[in-house]
Tab-separated table of C-alpha atoms and ligand atoms in Angstrom:
chain	number	residue	atom	x	y	z
A	794	MET	CA	0.000	0.000	0.000
A	795	LYS	CA	2.723	2.428	1.063
A	796	VAL	CA	4.815	1.529	-1.965
A	797	LYS	CA	1.878	2.147	-4.263
A	798	MET	CA	1.374	5.572	-2.743
A	799	MET	CA	5.050	6.377	-3.153
A	800	ILE	CA	4.974	5.365	-6.778
A	801	ALA	CA	1.880	7.468	-7.306
A	802	SER	CA	3.481	10.557	-5.792
A	803	LEU	CA	6.720	10.007	-7.714
A	804	THR	CA	4.755	9.788	-10.938
A	805	LEU	CA	3.012	13.025	-10.024
A	806	LEU	CA	6.359	14.676	-9.349
A	807	ALA	CA	7.799	13.480	-12.656
A	808	THR	CA	4.755	14.788	-14.518
A	809	SER	CA	4.947	18.216	-12.935
A	810	VAL	CA	8.668	18.542	-13.676
A	811	SER	CA	8.463	17.481	-17.300
A	812	ALA	CA	5.317	19.584	-17.807
A	813	SER	CA	7.406	22.779	-17.817
A	814	PRO	CA	8.306	23.924	-21.330
A	815	PHE	CA	11.222	25.987	-19.986
A	816	GLU	CA	14.785	24.714	-19.754
A	817	LYS	CA	16.264	27.871	-18.253
A	818	PRO	CA	14.837	30.817	-16.275
A	819	GLU	CA	15.608	33.097	-19.280
A	820	ASP	CA	13.218	31.036	-21.396
A	821	ALA	CA	10.433	31.711	-18.913
A	822	ILE	CA	11.251	35.450	-18.889
A	823	HIS	CA	11.171	35.639	-22.702
A	824	TYR	CA	7.942	33.687	-22.822
A	825	ARG	CA	6.020	35.949	-20.440
A	826	GLN	CA	7.439	39.100	-22.066
A	827	ALA	CA	6.381	37.771	-25.473
A	828	ALA	CA	2.874	37.093	-24.162
A	829	PHE	CA	2.637	40.611	-22.738
A	830	SER	CA	3.909	42.222	-25.926
A	831	MET	CA	1.299	40.331	-27.969
A	832	ILE	CA	-1.343	41.393	-25.458
A	833	ALA	CA	-0.144	45.009	-25.758
A	834	ALA	CA	-0.170	44.968	-29.595
A	835	ASN	CA	-3.761	43.744	-29.696
A	836	PHE	CA	-4.826	45.961	-26.823
A	837	GLY	CA	-3.299	49.053	-28.463
A	838	ASP	CA	-5.302	48.487	-31.630
A	839	MET	CA	-8.465	48.074	-29.566
A	840	ALA	CA	-7.704	51.282	-27.655
A	841	ASP	CA	-7.303	53.135	-30.975
A	842	MET	CA	-10.801	52.022	-31.966
A	843	VAL	CA	-12.300	52.912	-28.595
A	844	LYS	CA	-10.709	56.371	-28.679
A	845	GLY	CA	-11.779	56.980	-32.278
A	846	ARG	CA	-8.268	57.113	-33.691
A	847	LYS	CA	-9.384	54.266	-35.957
A	848	ASP	CA	-12.742	53.275	-37.429
A	849	TRP	CA	-14.771	50.998	-35.214
A	850	ASN	CA	-14.816	47.403	-36.421
A	851	GLN	CA	-16.729	45.071	-34.128
A	852	GLU	CA	-15.456	41.956	-35.878
A	853	VAL	CA	-11.777	42.898	-35.577
A	854	PHE	CA	-12.286	44.112	-32.019
A	855	SER	CA	-13.957	40.840	-31.098
A	856	LYS	CA	-11.136	38.815	-32.650
A	857	ARG	CA	-8.523	40.772	-30.658
A	858	ALA	CA	-10.523	40.318	-27.461
A	859	GLN	CA	-10.511	36.556	-28.085
A	860	TYR	CA	-6.742	36.578	-28.629
A	861	ILE	CA	-5.906	38.496	-25.467
A	862	SER	CA	-8.265	36.477	-23.310
A	863	THR	CA	-6.228	33.408	-24.243
A	864	LEU	CA	-2.839	35.161	-24.080
A	865	ALA	CA	-3.610	36.355	-20.550
A	866	LEU	CA	-3.645	32.722	-19.397
A	867	MET	CA	0.003	32.261	-20.368
A	868	PRO	CA	2.256	34.440	-18.151
A	869	ALA	CA	1.346	32.759	-14.817
A	870	GLU	CA	3.216	29.551	-15.644
A	871	ALA	CA	6.337	31.520	-16.568
A	872	PHE	CA	6.302	33.535	-13.338
A	873	SER	CA	6.332	30.295	-11.339
A	874	VAL	CA	9.773	29.294	-12.650
A	875	ASP	CA	12.549	29.392	-10.018
A	876	GLY	CA	15.290	31.881	-10.820
A	877	SER	CA	13.136	33.894	-13.230
A	878	ASP	CA	13.144	36.792	-10.745
A	879	LYS	CA	16.686	37.599	-11.892
A	880	GLY	CA	18.151	38.553	-15.251
A	881	ASP	CA	16.669	40.603	-18.069
A	882	THR	CA	13.309	41.151	-16.419
A	883	LYS	CA	11.212	44.068	-15.220
A	884	ALA	CA	9.354	41.877	-12.751
A	885	LYS	CA	9.510	43.258	-9.209
A	886	PRO	CA	10.531	40.958	-6.312
A	887	GLU	CA	7.083	41.651	-4.796
A	888	ILE	CA	5.638	39.121	-7.255
A	889	TRP	CA	7.319	36.357	-5.290
A	890	THR	CA	7.158	37.884	-1.802
A	891	ASP	CA	3.439	38.614	-2.312
A	892	TRP	CA	2.490	35.760	-4.652
A	893	ASP	CA	-1.140	35.712	-3.414
A	894	GLY	CA	-1.603	39.418	-4.133
A	895	PHE	CA	-0.055	39.001	-7.570
A	896	THR	CA	-2.271	36.001	-8.327
A	897	VAL	CA	-5.379	37.983	-7.375
A	898	LYS	CA	-4.405	40.683	-9.926
A	899	LEU	CA	-3.640	38.112	-12.590
A	900	ASN	CA	-6.942	36.305	-12.033
A	901	LYS	CA	-8.923	39.525	-12.183
A	902	PHE	CA	-7.151	40.397	-15.432
A	903	GLN	CA	-8.120	37.025	-16.920
A	904	THR	CA	-11.722	37.325	-15.721
A	905	ASP	CA	-12.139	40.832	-17.137
A	906	LEU	CA	-10.660	39.798	-20.484
A	907	THR	CA	-12.923	36.754	-20.725
A	908	GLN	CA	-15.853	39.047	-19.987
A	909	LEU	CA	-14.663	41.536	-22.622
A	910	ALA	CA	-14.354	38.792	-25.247
A	911	GLN	CA	-17.854	37.594	-24.463
A	912	VAL	CA	-19.415	41.054	-24.602
A	913	ALA	CA	-17.544	41.893	-27.824
A	914	SER	CA	-18.777	38.712	-29.495
A	915	GLN	CA	-22.373	39.798	-28.841
A	916	GLY	CA	-21.890	42.821	-31.084
A	917	ASP	CA	-23.030	45.760	-28.930
A	918	GLU	CA	-20.553	48.612	-29.458
A	919	ARG	CA	-21.447	50.606	-26.335
A	920	ALA	CA	-21.307	47.571	-24.041
A	921	THR	CA	-18.022	46.506	-25.658
A	922	LYS	CA	-16.437	49.912	-25.013
A	923	LYS	CA	-17.581	49.804	-21.409
A	924	ALA	CA	-16.096	46.320	-20.878
A	925	PHE	CA	-12.870	47.519	-22.492
A	926	GLY	CA	-12.650	50.350	-19.955
A	927	VAL	CA	-12.967	47.841	-17.111
A	928	ALA	CA	-10.306	45.545	-18.606
A	929	ALA	CA	-7.910	48.434	-19.295
A	930	LYS	CA	-7.640	49.288	-15.595
A	931	ASN	CA	-5.850	45.979	-14.934
A	932	CYS	CA	-2.641	46.911	-16.767
A	933	LYS	CA	-1.691	49.853	-14.576
A	934	ALA	CA	-3.124	48.271	-11.424
A	935	CYS	CA	-0.681	45.402	-11.737
A	936	HIS	CA	2.297	47.251	-13.239
A	937	SER	CA	2.396	49.867	-10.488
A	938	ASP	CA	2.868	47.173	-7.835
A	939	TYR	CA	4.672	44.393	-9.681
A	940	LYS	CA	6.606	45.758	-12.665
A	941	PHE	CA	9.609	48.087	-12.842
A	942	ARG	CA	9.174	50.937	-15.314
B	1089	LIG	C1	-1.100	40.695	-13.097
B	1089	LIG	C2	-0.087	41.625	-13.489
B	1089	LIG	C3	-0.069	42.246	-14.859
B	1089	LIG	C4	-1.139	42.649	-15.624
B	1089	LIG	C5	-2.605	42.581	-15.306
B	1089	LIG	C6	-0.576	43.197	-16.828
B	1089	LIG	N1	0.782	43.129	-16.809
B	1089	LIG	FE1	2.045	43.749	-18.234
B	1089	LIG	N2	3.618	42.982	-17.216
B	1089	LIG	C7	3.562	42.502	-15.926
B	1089	LIG	C8	4.904	42.139	-15.476
B	1089	LIG	C9	5.278	41.588	-14.119
B	1089	LIG	C10	5.765	42.428	-16.540
B	1089	LIG	C11	7.286	42.234	-16.581
B	1089	LIG	C12	7.643	40.870	-17.181
B	1089	LIG	C13	9.137	40.639	-17.204
B	1089	LIG	O1	9.893	41.544	-17.639
B	1089	LIG	O2	9.551	39.533	-16.821
B	1089	LIG	C14	4.927	42.961	-17.615
B	1089	LIG	C15	5.406	43.374	-18.854
B	1089	LIG	C16	4.657	44.011	-19.805
B	1089	LIG	C17	5.179	44.528	-21.049
B	1089	LIG	C18	6.631	44.467	-21.515
B	1089	LIG	C19	6.868	43.181	-22.327
B	1089	LIG	C20	8.305	43.059	-22.796
B	1089	LIG	O3	8.501	42.849	-23.996
B	1089	LIG	O4	9.226	43.160	-21.970
B	1089	LIG	C21	4.127	45.103	-21.730
B	1089	LIG	C22	4.177	45.787	-23.097
B	1089	LIG	C23	2.955	44.919	-20.908
B	1089	LIG	N3	3.295	44.253	-19.755
B	1089	LIG	C24	1.702	45.360	-21.259
B	1089	LIG	C25	0.547	45.094	-20.518
B	1089	LIG	C26	-0.777	45.522	-20.915
B	1089	LIG	C27	-1.105	46.332	-22.151
B	1089	LIG	C28	-1.629	45.054	-19.967
B	1089	LIG	C29	-3.122	45.216	-19.892
B	1089	LIG	C30	-3.895	44.908	-21.064
B	1089	LIG	C31	-0.827	44.347	-18.974
B	1089	LIG	N4	0.492	44.407	-19.349
B	1089	LIG	C32	-1.350	43.723	-17.855
B	1089	LIG	C33	2.444	42.339	-15.172
B	1089	LIG	C34	1.143	42.562	-15.608
């Protein structure tokens, strides 16, 4: 019985180790920065539409909202990599000393983006702009506590 349990927990351990796609901490840093820069590129285009610097296009807006709602799921895994607090990163140490607080911000970000994608897909321009405003607050809210400028 005990042996079986040990084997089970070893298997679990092996799975969680090999489940990481990152060989080095730098890989994790690049990965999360890449995710954020893709989020920012899509978000910037959406902001241009909301602010009237570009013609409104519900279909394009909705597509971008879908993209970022998926992209926002990606950084968390890369922040959990040991050693990725050092090197070419703007991540503040508070991410790891206050992991719970950081996770709350990340989860809220994901929730608001999922909501935005859903509202945008329903086609109501006014409601979409309102949901965008809610989602947009997350960037600064997290950066001011957890990212160096
Ligand atoms: C939950 C926290 C959090 C939220 C929410 C968040 N960011 Fe970030 N962002 C970070 C952290 C931390 C970094 C630094 C990553 C690093 O350098 O390792 C970062 C980095 C970036 C970068 C730099 C990427 C690079 O190439 O180095 C951009 C651009 C960015 N974020 C844009 C945004 C935008 C736009 C939003 C909102 C739509 C947003 N972020 C929401 C935490 C967050």
